[in-house]
Coordinates of C-alpha atoms in Angstrom, one line a residue:
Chain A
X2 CA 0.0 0.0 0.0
X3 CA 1.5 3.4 -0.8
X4 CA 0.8 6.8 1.0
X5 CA -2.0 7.5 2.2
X6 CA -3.8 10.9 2.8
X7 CA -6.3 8.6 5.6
X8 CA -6.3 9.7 9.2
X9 CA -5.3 6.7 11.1
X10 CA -6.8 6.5 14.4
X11 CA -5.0 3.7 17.1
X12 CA -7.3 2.2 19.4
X13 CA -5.5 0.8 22.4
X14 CA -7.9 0.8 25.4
X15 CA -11.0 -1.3 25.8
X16 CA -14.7 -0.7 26.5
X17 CA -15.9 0.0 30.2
X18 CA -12.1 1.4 31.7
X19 CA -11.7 4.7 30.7
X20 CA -13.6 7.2 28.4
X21 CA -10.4 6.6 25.7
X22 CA -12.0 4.6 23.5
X23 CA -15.0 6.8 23.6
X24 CA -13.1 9.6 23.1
X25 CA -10.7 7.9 19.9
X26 CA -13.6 6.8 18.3
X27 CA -15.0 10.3 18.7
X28 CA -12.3 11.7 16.7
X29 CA -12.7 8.7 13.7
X30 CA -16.0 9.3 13.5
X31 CA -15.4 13.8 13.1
X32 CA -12.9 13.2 11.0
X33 CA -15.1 10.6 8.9
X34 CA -18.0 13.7 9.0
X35 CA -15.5 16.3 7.7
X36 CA -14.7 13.7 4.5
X37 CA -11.6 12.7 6.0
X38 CA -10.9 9.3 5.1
X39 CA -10.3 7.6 8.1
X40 CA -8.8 3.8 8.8
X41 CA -8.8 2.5 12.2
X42 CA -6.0 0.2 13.8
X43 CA -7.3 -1.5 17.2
X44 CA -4.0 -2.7 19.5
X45 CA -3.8 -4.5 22.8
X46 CA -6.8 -4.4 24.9
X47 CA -8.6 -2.0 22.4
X48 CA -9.4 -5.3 20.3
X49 CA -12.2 -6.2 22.9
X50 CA -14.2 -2.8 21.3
X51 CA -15.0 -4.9 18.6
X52 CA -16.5 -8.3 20.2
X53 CA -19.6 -8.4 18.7
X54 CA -21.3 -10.0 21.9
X55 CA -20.8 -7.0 23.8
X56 CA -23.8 -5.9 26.3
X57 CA -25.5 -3.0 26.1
X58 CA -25.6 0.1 28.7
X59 CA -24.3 -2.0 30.9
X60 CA -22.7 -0.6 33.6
X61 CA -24.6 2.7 33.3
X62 CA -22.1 3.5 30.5
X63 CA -23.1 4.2 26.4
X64 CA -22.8 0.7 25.0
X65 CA -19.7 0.6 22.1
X66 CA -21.7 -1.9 19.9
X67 CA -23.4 0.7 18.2
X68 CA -20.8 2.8 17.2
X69 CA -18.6 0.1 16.1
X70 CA -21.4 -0.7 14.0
X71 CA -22.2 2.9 12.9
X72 CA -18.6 3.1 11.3
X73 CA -20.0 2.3 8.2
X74 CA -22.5 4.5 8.0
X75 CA -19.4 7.2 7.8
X76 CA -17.6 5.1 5.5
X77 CA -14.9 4.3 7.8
X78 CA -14.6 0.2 6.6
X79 CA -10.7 -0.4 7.3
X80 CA -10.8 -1.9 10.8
X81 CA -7.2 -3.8 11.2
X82 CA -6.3 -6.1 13.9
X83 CA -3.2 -8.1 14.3
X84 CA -3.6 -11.7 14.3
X85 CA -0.7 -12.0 17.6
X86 CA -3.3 -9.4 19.7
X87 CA -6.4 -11.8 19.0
X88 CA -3.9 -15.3 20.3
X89 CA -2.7 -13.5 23.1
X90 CA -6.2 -12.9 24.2
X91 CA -7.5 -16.0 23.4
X92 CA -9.8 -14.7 20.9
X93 CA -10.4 -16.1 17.5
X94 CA -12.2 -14.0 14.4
X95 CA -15.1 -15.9 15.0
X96 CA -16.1 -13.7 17.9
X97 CA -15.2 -10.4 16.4
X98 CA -17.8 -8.2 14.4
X99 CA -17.8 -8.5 10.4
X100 CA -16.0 -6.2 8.3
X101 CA -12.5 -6.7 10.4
X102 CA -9.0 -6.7 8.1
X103 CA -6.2 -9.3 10.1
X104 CA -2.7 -8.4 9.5
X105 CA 0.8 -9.5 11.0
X106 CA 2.3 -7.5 13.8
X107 CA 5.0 -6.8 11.3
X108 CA 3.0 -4.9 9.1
X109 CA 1.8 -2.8 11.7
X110 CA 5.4 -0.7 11.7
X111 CA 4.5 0.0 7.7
X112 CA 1.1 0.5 8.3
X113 CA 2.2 4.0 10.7
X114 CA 4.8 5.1 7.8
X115 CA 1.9 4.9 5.4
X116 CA -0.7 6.9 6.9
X117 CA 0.7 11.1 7.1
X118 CA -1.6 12.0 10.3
X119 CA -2.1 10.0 13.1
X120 CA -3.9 10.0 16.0
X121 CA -3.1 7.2 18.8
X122 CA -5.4 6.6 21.5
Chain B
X12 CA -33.2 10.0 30.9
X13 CA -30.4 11.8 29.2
X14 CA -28.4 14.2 31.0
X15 CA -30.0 17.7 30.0
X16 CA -32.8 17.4 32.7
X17 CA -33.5 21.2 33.5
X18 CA -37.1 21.9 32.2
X19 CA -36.8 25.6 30.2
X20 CA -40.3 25.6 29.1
X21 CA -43.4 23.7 28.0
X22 CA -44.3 23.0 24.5
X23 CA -47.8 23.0 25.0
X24 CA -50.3 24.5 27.7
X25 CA -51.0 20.9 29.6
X26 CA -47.2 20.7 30.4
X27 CA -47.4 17.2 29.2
X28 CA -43.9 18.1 27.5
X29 CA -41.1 19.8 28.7
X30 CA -38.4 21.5 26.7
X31 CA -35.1 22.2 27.4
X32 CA -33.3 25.7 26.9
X33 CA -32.5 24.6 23.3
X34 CA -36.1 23.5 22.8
X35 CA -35.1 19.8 22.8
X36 CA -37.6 17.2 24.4
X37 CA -36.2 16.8 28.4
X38 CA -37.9 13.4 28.4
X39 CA -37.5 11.6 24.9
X40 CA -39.7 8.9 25.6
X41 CA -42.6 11.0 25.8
X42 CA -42.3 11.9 22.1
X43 CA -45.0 11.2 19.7
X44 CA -46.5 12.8 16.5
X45 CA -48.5 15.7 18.0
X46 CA -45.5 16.5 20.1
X47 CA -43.4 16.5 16.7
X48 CA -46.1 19.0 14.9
X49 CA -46.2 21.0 17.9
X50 CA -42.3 21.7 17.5
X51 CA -42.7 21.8 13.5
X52 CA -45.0 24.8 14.5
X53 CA -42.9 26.7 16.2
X54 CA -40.3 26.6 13.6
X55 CA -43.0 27.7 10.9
X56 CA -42.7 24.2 9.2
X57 CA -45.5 22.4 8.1
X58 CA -44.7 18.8 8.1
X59 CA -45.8 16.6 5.0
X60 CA -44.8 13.0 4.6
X61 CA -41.4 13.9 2.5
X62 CA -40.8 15.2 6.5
X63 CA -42.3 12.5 8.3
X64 CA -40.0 9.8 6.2
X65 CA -36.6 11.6 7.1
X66 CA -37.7 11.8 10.7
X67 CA -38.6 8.5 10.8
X68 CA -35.3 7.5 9.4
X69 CA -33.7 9.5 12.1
X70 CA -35.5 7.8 14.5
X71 CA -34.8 4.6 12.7
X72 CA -31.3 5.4 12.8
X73 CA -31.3 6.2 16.8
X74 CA -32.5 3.0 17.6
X75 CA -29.8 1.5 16.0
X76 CA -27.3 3.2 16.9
X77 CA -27.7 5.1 20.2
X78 CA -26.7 8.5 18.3
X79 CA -28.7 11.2 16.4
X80 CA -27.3 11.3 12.5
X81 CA -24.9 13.8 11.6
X82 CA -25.3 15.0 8.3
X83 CA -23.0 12.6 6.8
X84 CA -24.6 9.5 7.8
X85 CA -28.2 10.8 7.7
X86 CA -27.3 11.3 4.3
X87 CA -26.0 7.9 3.9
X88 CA -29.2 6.2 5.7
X89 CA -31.4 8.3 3.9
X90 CA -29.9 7.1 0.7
X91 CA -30.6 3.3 2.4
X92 CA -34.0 3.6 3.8
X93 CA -35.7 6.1 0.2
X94 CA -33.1 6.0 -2.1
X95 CA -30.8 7.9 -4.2
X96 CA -33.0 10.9 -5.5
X97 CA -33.5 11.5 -1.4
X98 CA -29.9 10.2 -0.1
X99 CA -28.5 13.8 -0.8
X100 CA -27.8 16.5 1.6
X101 CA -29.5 19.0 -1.4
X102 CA -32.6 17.0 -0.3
X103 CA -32.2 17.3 3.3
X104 CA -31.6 21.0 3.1
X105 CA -34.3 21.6 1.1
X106 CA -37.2 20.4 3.7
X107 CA -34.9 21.1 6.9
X108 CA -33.4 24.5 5.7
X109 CA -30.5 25.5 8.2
X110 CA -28.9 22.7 9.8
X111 CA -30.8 19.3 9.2
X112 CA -29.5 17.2 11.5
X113 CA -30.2 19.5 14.2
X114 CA -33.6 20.5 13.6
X115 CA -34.2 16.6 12.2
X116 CA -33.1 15.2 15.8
X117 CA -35.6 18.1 17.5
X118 CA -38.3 17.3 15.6
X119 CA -37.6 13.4 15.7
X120 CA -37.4 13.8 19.9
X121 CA -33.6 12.8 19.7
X122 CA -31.4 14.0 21.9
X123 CA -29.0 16.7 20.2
X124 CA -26.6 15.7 18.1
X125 CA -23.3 16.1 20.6
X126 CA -21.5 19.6 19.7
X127 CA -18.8 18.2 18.6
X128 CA -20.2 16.0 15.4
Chain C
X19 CA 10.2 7.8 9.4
X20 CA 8.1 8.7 12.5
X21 CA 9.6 9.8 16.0
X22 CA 8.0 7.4 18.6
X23 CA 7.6 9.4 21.9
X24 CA 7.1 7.1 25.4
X25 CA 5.7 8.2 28.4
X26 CA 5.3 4.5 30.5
X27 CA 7.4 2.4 32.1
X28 CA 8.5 -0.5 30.2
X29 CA 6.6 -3.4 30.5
X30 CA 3.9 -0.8 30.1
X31 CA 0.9 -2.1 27.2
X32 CA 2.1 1.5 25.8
X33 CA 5.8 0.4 25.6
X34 CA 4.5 -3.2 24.0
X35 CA 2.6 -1.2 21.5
X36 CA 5.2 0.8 20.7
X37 CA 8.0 -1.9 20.2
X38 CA 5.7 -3.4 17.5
X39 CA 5.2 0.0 15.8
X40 CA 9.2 1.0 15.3
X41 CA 10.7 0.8 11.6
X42 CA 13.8 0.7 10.7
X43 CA 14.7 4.4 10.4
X44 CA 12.3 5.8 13.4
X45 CA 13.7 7.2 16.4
X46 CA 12.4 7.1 19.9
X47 CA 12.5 9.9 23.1
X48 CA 11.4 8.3 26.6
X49 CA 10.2 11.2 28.9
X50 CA 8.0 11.3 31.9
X51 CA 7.8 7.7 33.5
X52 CA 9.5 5.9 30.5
X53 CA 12.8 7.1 31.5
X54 CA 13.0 4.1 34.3
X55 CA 14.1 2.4 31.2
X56 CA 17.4 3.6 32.5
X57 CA 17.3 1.2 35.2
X58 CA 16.6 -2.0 32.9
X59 CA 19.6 -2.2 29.9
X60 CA 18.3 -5.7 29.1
X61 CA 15.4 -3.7 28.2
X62 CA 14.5 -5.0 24.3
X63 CA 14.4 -2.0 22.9
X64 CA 17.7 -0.7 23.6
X65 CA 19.1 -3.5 20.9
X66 CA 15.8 -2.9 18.7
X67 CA 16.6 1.1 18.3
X68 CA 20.1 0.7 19.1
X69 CA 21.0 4.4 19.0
X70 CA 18.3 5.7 18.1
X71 CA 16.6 5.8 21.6
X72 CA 17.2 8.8 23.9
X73 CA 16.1 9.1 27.6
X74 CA 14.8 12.8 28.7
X75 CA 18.0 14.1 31.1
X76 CA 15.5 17.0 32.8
X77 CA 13.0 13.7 33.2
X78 CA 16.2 11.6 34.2
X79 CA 17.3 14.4 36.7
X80 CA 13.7 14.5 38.4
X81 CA 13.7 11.3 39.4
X82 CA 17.6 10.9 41.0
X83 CA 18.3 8.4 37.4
X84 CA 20.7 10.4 35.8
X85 CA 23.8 8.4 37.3
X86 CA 22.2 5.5 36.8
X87 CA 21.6 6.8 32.6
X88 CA 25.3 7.4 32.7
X89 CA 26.4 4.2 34.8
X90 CA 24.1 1.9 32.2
X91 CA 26.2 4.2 28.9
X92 CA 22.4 5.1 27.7
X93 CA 22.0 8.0 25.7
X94 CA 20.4 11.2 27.2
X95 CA 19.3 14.7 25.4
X96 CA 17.9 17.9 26.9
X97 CA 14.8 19.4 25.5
X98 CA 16.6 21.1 23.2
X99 CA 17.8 17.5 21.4
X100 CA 13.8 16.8 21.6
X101 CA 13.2 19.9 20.0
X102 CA 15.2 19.1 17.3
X103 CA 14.2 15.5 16.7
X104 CA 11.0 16.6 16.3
X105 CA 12.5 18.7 13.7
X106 CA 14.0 16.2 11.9
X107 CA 11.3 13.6 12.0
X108 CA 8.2 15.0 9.7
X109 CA 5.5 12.7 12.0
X110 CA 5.3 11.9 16.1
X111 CA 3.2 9.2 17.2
X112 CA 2.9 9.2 21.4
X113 CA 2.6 6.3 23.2
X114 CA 0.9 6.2 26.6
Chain D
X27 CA 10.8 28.1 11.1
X28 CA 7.9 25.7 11.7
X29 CA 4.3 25.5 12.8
X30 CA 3.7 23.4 16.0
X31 CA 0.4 21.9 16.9
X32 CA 0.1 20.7 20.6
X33 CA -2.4 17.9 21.6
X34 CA -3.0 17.7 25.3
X35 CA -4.3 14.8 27.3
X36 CA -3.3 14.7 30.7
X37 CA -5.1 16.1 33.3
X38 CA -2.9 18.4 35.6
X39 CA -1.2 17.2 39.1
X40 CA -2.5 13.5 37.9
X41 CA -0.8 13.1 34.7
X42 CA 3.1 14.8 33.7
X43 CA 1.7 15.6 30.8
X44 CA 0.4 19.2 30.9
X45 CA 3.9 20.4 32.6
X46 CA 5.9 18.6 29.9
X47 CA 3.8 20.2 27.1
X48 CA 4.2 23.8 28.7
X49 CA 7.9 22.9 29.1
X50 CA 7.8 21.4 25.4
X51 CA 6.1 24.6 24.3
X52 CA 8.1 27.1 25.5
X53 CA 11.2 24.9 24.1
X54 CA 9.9 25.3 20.6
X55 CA 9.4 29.1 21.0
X56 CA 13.0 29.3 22.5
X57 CA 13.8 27.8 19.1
X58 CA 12.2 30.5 17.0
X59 CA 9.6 28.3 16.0
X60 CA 6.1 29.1 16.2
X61 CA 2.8 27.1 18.4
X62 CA 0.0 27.2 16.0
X63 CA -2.4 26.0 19.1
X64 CA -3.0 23.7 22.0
X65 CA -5.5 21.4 22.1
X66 CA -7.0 19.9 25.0
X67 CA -8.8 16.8 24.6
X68 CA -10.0 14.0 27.5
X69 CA -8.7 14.6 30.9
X70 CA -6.6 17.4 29.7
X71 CA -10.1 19.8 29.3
X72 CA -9.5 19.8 32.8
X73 CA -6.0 22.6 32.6
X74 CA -8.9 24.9 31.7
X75 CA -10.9 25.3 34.9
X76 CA -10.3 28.5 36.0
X77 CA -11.4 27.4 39.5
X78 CA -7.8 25.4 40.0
X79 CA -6.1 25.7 43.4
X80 CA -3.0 24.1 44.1
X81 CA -1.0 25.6 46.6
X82 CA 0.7 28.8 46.5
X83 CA 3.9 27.2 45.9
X84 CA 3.1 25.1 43.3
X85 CA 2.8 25.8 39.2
X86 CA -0.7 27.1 39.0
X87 CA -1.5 25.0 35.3
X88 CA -4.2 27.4 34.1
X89 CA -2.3 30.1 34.8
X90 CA 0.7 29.0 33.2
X91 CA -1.4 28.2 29.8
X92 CA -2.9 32.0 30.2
X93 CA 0.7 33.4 30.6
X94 CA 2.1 31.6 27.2
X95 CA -1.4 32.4 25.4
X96 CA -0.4 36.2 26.7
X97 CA 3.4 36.2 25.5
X98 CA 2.6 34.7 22.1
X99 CA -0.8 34.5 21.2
X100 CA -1.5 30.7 20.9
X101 CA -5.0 29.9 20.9
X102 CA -6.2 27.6 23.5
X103 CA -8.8 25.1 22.4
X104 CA -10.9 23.1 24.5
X105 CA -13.1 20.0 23.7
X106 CA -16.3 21.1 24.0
X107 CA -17.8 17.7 24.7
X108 CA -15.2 16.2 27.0
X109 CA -15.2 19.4 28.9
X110 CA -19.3 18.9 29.5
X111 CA -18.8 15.6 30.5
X112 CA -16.7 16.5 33.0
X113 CA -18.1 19.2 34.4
X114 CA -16.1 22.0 32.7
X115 CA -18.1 24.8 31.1
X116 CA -18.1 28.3 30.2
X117 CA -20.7 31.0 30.9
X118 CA -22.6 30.9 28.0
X119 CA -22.8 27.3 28.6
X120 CA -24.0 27.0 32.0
X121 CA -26.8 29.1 31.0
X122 CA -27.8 26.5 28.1
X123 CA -27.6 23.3 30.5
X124 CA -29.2 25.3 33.6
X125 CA -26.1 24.9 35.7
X126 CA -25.1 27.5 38.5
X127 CA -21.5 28.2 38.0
X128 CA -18.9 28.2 35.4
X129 CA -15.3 27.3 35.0
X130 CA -14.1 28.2 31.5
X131 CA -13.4 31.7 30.3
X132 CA -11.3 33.5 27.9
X133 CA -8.8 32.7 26.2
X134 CA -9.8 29.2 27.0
X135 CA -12.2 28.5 23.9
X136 CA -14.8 26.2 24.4
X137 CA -15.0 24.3 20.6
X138 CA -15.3 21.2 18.6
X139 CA -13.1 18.4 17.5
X140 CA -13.0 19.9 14.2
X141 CA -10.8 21.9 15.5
X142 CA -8.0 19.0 16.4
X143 CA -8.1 17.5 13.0
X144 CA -7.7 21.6 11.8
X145 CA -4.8 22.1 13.8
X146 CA -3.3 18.8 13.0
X147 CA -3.5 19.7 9.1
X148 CA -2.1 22.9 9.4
X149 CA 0.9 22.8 11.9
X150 CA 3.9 20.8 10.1
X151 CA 4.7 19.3 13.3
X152 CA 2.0 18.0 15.8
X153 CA 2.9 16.5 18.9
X154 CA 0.8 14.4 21.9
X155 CA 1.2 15.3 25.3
X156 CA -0.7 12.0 27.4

């Protein structure tokens, strides 16, 4: 893949610890609404946003279901996880929403070069 | 209940529903089409169904979502739910002059669309 | 080339993260908490950006580990050095 | 010469990050370079309450933003929707939620997130503080 004038947002934290991934997602989804393209890279624990068994409201929070579903609806539809994050947490695709891109941690360090603005939450 | 709780005002003379000080609903669940016309009103609109379909698809969209449509993806669903000829923001601007997703979610008794999108 | 700045220990999920995002030609700065790096030099990522990872001195300074930078032969800059990495690197990403 | 944008996280006196961006800042002035703008996004709304405290001996945060927004004229932007969710809010917004006080004034602008991705395209450098 060659330069890219996409926004890349980095997802790192997961549902129900902090308002992070509230607040990342946030900034995809303006961006998106400005006509930025915008590709999304979950990391770590930030992978668990996208379980598509997630609860909603629960605890008194905003469910993140709904806006991980909603991404299409601003035609953000790159949504890359590494296949090393799912096996260290035990998680295969299966339980994962549709529309997810795998890729190999080492592509990850090309991915960043690619993308010209980045924002890493 | 969402978080803007402070009744401003009533839209109508029972009280039956409040407003808050941007003239959003305070209690969306109390919402219904007389409540929508009542609003419309006040904004010297005259809703016909080419209205009523965008608000339902607002409202359609809500349920799904948990978020009032910016312009962007109310564009988008539109485009899903009626169309292509509708799916433009001409369209939208045309029966919701100003700022559609605004006035849509008012109208629709969604909560406003946060500031920020 | 992107300049990678840390602010956790390592160990950290943000220094994980970060180890998998460093190319070739990057170039890292640890400030704030990431400069207890200066305590571990079996630490991975002094081999993976081998001179091309600097520890904060005013950070260093703070928290009494500016011997221990010196003791351990790890290399230091002042804000001024981060200033002018940032100049030389077109793209930051900040790891937390 | 060179355009700096400045992202800010942190909340102060529980993160490092806000003293490390005001350090950071002036740095890049000291350089002759220019701050296009500070952003403050998630717990870093909070360097914007004007009703900050710490003791008398201590870097006052808000104050320290107001001094470099004095000396050179760097706007200082402020989430609009994290600062409501956490209690931070100017006068004109108080008023539109029905709340009793305030917290956010001048030069501290209340705005949108529109306003990040702005800053981000226009400084040649941007940096995170978090």
């Amino acid at each position: 893949m060659a330069a890219t004038n996409a926004l890349l947002v980095i997802i790192r934290h997961a549902p129900h610890s902090s308002n992070w991934l509230r607040e990342g997602l946030d900034a995809a989804l303006v961006a998106a609404a400005f006509g930025q393209p915008v590709h999304l890279l979950f990391m770590g624990k930030g992978i668990l946003a996208l379980l598509k068994e997630q609860g909603s409201g629960a605890p008194g929070q905003k469910a993140t279901l709904p806006t991980i579903d909603m991404l299409e609806m601003y035609d953000i539809d790159k949504l890359w996880v590494t296949k090393e994050a799912l096996q260290n947490m035990h998680l295969s695709t299966d339980s994962l929403v549709d529309g997810v891109t795998l890729i190999a941690e080492r592509e990850v360090a090309g991915l960043l070069q690619q993308h010209t603005k980045i924002l890493n939450f | 209940m969402m978080s803007d709780q402070k009744i401003y005002r009533y839209l109508d003379s029972q009280k039956k529903w409040a407003l808050d000080p941007e003239g959003y609903l305070v209690d969306q669940f109390k919402w219904d089409e007389t409540a929508a016309n009542l609003m419309a009103e006040e904004e010297e609109l005259t809703l016909t169904p080419e209205h009523w379909e965008i608000i339902h698809v607002a409202r359609d969209f809500y349920q799904r979502y948990e978020m009032a449509p910016a312009m962007r993806p109310l564009v988008k669903a539109t485009k899903n739910a009626l169309g292509e000829e509708k799916g433009r923001s001409i369209y939208l601007m045309q029966l919701f002059p100003g700022s559609p997703p605004k006035r849509i979610a008012r109208l629709a008794g969604l909560p406003k669309p946060t500031n920020c999108l | 080339m992107i300049l990678h700045i840390l602010t956790k220990a390592p160990g950290s999920s943000a220094a994980l993260q970060m180890q998998q995002a460093v190319a070739g030609q990057d170039s890292v700065v640890l400030i704030e908490e990431a400069v207890t790096a200066a305590l571990d030099p079996t630490w991975k990522a002094w081999q993976q950006c081998q001179s091309r990872i600097y520890l904060l001195s005013e950070d260093l300074l703070a928290r009494g580990l500016a011997t221990i930078a010196v003791d351990n032969q790890l290399p230091t800059l002042e804000m001024g050095g981060f200033i002018s990495l940032t100049e030389k690197y077109e793209k930051s990403v900040t790891w937390y | 010469m060179m355009q700096y944008g400045l992202l800010v996280m942190g909340a102060p006196y529980s993160s490092p990050a806000p003293h490390s961006a005001l350090r950071f800042a002036h740095a890049v002035l000291d350089r002759g370079h220019q701050v296009a703008g500070v952003f403050f996004y998630h717990d870093g709304v909070h360097n914007a309450s004007s009703l900050m405290a710490p003791p008398q001996d201590e870097l006052n945060l808000h104050d320290a933003w107001i001094e470099l927004h004095q000396q050179h004229a760097i706007p200082l932007d402020v989430c609009i929707a994290a600062a409501l969710r956490r209690g931070l809010m100017s006068e004109s917004e108080a008023q539109r939620h029905g709340k009793q006080a305030f917290n956010i004034a001048s030069p501290f602008e209340l705005t949108g997130l529109g306003q990040l991705l702005e800053l981000q395209q226009r400084s040649a450098r941007f940096i995170t503080f978090a």
